[in-house]
PDB file of C-alpha atoms in Angstrom:
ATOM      1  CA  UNK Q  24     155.036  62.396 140.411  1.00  0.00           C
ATOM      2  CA  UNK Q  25     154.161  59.266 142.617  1.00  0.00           C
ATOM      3  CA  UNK Q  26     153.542  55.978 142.707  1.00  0.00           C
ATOM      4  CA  UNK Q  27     152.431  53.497 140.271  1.00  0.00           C
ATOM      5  CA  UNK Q  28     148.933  52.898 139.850  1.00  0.00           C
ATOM      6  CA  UNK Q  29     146.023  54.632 138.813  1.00  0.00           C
ATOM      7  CA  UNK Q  30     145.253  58.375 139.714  1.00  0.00           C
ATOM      8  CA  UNK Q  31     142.243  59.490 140.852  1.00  0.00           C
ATOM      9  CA  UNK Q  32     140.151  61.986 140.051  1.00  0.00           C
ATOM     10  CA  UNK Q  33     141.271  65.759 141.001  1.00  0.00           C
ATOM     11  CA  UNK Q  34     138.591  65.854 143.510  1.00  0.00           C
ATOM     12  CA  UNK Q  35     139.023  62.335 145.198  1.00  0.00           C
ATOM     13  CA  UNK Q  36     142.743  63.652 145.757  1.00  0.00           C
ATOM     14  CA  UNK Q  37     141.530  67.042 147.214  1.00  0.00           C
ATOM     15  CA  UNK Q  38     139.155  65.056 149.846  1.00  0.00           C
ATOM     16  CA  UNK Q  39     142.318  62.861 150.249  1.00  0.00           C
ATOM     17  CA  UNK Q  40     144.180  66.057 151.295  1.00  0.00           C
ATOM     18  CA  UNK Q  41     141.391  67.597 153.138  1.00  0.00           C
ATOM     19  CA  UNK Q  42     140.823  64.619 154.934  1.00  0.00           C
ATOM     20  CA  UNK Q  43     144.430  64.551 156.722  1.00  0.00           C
ATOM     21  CA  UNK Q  44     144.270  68.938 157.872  1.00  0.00           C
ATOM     22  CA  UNK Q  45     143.912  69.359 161.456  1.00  0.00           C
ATOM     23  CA  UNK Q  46     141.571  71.958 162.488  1.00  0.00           C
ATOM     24  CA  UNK Q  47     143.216  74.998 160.813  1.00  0.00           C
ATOM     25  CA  UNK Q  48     143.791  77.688 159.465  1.00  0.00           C
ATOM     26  CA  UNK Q  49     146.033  75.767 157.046  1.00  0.00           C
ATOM     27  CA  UNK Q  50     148.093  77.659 154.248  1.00  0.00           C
ATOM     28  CA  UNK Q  51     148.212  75.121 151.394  1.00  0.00           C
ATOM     29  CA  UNK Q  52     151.254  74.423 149.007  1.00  0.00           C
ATOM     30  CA  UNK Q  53     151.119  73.027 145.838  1.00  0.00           C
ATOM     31  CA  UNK Q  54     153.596  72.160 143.381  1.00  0.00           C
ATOM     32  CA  UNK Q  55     153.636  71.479 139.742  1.00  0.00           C
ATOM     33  CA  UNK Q  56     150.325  69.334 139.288  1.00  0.00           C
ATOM     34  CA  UNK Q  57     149.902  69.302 142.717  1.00  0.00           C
ATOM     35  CA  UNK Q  58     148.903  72.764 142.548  1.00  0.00           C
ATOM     36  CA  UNK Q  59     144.916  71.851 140.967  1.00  0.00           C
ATOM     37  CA  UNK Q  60     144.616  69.695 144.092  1.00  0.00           C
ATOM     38  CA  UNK Q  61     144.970  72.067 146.452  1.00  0.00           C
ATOM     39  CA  UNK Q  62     143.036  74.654 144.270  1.00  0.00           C
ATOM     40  CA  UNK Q  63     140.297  72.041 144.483  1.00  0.00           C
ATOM     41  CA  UNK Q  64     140.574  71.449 148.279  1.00  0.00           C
ATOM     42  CA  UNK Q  65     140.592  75.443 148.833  1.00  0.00           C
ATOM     43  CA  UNK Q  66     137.397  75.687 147.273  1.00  0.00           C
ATOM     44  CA  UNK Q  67     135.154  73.849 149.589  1.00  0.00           C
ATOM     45  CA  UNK Q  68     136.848  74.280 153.283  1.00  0.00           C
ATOM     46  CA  UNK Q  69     137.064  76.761 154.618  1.00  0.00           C
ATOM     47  CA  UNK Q  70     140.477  75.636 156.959  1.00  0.00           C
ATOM     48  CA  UNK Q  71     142.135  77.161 153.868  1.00  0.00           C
ATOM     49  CA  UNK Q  72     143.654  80.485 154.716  1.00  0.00           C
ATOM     50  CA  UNK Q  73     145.637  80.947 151.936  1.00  0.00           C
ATOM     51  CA  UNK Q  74     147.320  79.110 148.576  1.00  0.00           C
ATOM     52  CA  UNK Q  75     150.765  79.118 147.565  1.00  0.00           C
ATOM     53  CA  UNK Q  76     151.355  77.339 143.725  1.00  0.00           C
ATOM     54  CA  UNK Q  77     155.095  76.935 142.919  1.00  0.00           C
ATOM     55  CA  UNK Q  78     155.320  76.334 139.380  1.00  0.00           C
ATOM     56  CA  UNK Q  79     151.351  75.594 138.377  1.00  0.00           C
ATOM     57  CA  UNK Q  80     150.680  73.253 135.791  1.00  0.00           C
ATOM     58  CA  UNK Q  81     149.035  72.740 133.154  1.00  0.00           C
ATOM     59  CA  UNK Q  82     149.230  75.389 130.323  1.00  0.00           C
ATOM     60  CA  UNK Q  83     147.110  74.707 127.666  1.00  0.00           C
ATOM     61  CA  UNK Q  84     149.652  74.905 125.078  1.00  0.00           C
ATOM     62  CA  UNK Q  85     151.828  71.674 126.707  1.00  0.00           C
ATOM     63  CA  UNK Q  86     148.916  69.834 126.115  1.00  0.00           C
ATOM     64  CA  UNK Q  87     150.129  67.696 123.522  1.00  0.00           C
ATOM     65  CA  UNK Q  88     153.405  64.983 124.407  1.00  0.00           C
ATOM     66  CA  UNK Q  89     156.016  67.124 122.394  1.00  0.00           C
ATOM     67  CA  UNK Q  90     154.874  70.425 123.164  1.00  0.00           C
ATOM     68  CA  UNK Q  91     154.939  69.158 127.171  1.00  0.00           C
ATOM     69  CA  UNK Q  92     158.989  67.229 125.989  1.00  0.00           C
ATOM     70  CA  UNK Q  93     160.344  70.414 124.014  1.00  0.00           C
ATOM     71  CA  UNK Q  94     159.397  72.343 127.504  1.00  0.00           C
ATOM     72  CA  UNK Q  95     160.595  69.880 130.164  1.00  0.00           C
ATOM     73  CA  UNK Q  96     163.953  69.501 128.384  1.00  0.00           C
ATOM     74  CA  UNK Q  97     164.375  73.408 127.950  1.00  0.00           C
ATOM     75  CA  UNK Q  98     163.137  73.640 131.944  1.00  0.00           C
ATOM     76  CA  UNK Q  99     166.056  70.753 132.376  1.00  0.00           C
ATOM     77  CA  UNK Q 100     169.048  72.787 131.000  1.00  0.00           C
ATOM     78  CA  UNK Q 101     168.058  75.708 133.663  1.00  0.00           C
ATOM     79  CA  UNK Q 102     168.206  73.290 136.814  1.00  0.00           C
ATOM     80  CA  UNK Q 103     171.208  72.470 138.944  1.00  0.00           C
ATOM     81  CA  UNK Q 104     172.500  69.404 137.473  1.00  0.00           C
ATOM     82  CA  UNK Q 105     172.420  67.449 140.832  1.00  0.00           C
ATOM     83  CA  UNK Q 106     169.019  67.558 140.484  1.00  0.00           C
ATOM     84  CA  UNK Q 107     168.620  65.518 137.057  1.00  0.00           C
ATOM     85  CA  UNK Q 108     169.626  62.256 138.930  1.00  0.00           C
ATOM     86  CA  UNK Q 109     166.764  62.706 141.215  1.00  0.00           C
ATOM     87  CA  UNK Q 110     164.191  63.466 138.909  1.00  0.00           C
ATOM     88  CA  UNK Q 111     165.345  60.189 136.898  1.00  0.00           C
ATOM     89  CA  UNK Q 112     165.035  58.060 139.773  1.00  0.00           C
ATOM     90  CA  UNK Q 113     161.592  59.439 140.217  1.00  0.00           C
ATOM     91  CA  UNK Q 114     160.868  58.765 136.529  1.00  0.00           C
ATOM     92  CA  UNK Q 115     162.083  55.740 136.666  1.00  0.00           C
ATOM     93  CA  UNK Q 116     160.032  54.456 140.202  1.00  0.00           C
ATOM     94  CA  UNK Q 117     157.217  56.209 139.011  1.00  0.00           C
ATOM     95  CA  UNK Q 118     157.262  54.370 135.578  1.00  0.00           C
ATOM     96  CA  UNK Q 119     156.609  55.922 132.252  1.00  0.00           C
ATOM     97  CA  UNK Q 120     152.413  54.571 132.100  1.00  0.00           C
ATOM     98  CA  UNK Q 121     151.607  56.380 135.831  1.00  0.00           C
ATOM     99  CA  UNK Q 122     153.141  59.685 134.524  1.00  0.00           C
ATOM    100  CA  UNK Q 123     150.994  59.027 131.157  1.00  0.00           C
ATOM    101  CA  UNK Q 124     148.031  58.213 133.585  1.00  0.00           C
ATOM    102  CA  UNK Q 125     148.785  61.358 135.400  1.00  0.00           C
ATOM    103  CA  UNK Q 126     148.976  63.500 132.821  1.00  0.00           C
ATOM    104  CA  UNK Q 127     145.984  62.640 131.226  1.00  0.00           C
ATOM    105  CA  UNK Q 128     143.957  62.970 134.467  1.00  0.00           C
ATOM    106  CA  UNK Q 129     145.352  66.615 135.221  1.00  0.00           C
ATOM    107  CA  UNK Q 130     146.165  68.232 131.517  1.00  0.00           C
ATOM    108  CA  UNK Q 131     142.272  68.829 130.448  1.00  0.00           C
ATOM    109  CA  UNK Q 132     141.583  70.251 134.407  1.00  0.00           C
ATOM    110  CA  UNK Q 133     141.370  74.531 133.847  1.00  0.00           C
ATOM    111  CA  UNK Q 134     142.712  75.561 136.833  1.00  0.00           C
ATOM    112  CA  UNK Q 135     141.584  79.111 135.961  1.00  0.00           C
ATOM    113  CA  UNK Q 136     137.748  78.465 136.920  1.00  0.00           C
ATOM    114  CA  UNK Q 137     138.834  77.056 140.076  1.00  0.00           C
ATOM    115  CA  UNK Q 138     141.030  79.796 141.084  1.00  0.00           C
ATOM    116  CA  UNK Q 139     137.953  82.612 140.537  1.00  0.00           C
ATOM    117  CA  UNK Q 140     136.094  80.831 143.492  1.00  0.00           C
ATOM    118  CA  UNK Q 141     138.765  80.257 145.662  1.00  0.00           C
ATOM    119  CA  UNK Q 142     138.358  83.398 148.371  1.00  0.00           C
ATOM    120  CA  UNK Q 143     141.390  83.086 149.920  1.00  0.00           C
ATOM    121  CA  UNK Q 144     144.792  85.032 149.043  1.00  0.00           C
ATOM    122  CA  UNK Q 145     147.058  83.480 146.276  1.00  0.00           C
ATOM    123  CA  UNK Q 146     150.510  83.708 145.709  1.00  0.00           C
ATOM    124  CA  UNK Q 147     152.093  82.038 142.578  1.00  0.00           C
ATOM    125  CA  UNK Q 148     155.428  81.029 142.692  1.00  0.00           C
ATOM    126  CA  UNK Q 149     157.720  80.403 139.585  1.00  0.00           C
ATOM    127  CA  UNK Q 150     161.229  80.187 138.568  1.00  0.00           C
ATOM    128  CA  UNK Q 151     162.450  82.385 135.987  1.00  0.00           C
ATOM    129  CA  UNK Q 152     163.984  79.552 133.832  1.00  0.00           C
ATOM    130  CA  UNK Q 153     160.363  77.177 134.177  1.00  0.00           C
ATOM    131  CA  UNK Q 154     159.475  76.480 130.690  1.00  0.00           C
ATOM    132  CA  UNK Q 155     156.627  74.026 131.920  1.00  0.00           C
ATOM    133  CA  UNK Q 156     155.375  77.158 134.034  1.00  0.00           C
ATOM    134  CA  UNK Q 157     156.232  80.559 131.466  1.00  0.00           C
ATOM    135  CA  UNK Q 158     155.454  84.096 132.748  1.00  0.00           C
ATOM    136  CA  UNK Q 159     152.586  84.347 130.577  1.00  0.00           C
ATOM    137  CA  UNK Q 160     150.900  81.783 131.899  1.00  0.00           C
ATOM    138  CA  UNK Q 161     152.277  82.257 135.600  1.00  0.00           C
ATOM    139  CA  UNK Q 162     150.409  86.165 135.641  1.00  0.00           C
ATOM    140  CA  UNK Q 163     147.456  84.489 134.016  1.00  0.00           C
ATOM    141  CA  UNK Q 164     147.059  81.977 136.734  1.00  0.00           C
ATOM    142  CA  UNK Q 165     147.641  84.792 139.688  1.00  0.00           C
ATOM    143  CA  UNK Q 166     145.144  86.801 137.396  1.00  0.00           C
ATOM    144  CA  UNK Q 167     142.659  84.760 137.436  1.00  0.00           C
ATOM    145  CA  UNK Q 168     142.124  84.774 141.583  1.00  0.00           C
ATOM    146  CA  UNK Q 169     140.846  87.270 143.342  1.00  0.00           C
ATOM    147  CA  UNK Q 170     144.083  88.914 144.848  1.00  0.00           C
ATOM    148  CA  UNK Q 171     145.916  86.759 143.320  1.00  0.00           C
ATOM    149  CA  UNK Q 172     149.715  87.905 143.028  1.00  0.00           C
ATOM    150  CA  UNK Q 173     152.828  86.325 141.014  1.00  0.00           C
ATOM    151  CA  UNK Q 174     156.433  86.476 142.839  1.00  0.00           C
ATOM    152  CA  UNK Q 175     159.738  85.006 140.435  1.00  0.00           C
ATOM    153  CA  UNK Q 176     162.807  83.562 141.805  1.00  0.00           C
ATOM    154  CA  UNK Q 177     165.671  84.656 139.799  1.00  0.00           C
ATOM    155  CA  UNK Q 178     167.634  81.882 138.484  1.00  0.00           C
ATOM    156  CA  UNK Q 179     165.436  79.197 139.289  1.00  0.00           C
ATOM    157  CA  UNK Q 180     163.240  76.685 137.230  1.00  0.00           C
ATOM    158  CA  UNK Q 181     160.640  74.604 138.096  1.00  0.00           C
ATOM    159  CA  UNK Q 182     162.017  72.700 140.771  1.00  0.00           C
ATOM    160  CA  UNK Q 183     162.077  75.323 143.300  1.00  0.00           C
ATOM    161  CA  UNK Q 184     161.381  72.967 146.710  1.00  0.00           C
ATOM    162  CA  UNK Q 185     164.791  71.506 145.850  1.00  0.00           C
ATOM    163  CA  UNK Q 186     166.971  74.075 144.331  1.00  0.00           C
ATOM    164  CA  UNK Q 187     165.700  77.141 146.319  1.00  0.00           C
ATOM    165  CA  UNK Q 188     164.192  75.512 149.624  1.00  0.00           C
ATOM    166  CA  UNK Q 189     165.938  78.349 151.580  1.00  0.00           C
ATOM    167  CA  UNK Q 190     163.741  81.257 149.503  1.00  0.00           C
ATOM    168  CA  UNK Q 191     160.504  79.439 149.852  1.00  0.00           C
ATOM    169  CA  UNK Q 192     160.803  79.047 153.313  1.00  0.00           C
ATOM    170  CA  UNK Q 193     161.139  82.571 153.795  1.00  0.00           C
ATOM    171  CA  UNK Q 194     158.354  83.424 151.156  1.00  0.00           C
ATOM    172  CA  UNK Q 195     156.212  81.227 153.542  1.00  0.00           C
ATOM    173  CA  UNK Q 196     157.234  82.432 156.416  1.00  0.00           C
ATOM    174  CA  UNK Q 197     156.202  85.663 155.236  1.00  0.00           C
ATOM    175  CA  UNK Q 198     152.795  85.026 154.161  1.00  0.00           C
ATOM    176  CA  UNK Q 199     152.194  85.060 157.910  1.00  0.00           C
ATOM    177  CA  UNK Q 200     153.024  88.159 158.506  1.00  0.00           C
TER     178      UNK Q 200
END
């Protein structure tokens, strides 16, 4: 989610990205459909050590508005309830046409293809209540890159960076290692 205003293409937003990396090696985090743009940056600089996708969007089978609604309100329930505020007030400043927009731009990118040329290790993150971001599709994403591997955090959903910022960091921290 962003601002309003048209969204560019998946590329233009991984040159956007790419554009603002010092000189590297950078480990890039992506979340929800943030996760295709830093797929796409990964695959053409080579700064990129390493990929980490907390809750990767978008399965093929939330294509369609109330196949994505029936899965964002049964990811909702599984969130802390603090968090519902905040994600209105980002609805809401975003604006229902700019999530449309978005969603149209980033729903027909495969995110598959990308990740079989990406040569750099990938870890993907979900929580075990994500409904946008099911286990099915979570192993099929870390199976489709080379090395790729899949690590759940019990009791979360898909808003990890807020409900579980503690666990991430020290996922992160240990990709270094």
């Amino acid at each position: 989610m962003g601002l309003r205003g048209d969204v560019p293409p998946l590329d233009e937003l991984a040159d956007t990205l790419l554009g603002q990396l010092g000189e590297g090696p950078v480990v890039l985090v992506g979340h929800s459909e943030s996760c295709q743009v830093v797929v796409a940056a990964a695959q053409r600089d080579p700064r990129v050590a390493a990929l980490v996708l907390l809750g990767p969007t978008t399965d093929p089978r939330l294509r369609s508005v109330r196949g994505l609604a029936t899965r964002w309100l049964a990811t909702a329930v599984h969130e802390p309830p603090w968090t519902w505020p905040v994600v209105a007030v980002q609805w809401l400043t975003t604006g229902p046409p700019a999530m449309r927009r978005l969603w149209r731009r980033a729903a027909p990118d495969r995110i598959e293809p990308r990740l079989a040329a990406v040569a750099v290790p990938v870890t993907v993150v979900r929580g075990t209540g994500d409904r946008l971001c099911p286990h099915d599709w979570a192993t099929g994403v870390a199976a489709a890159a080379p090395g790729g591997v899949l690590v759940e955090i019990p009791g979360g959903a898909h808003l990890l960076p807020l409900s579980h910022p503690d666990r991430l960091a020290e996922l992160l921290s240990s990709l270094g290692r």
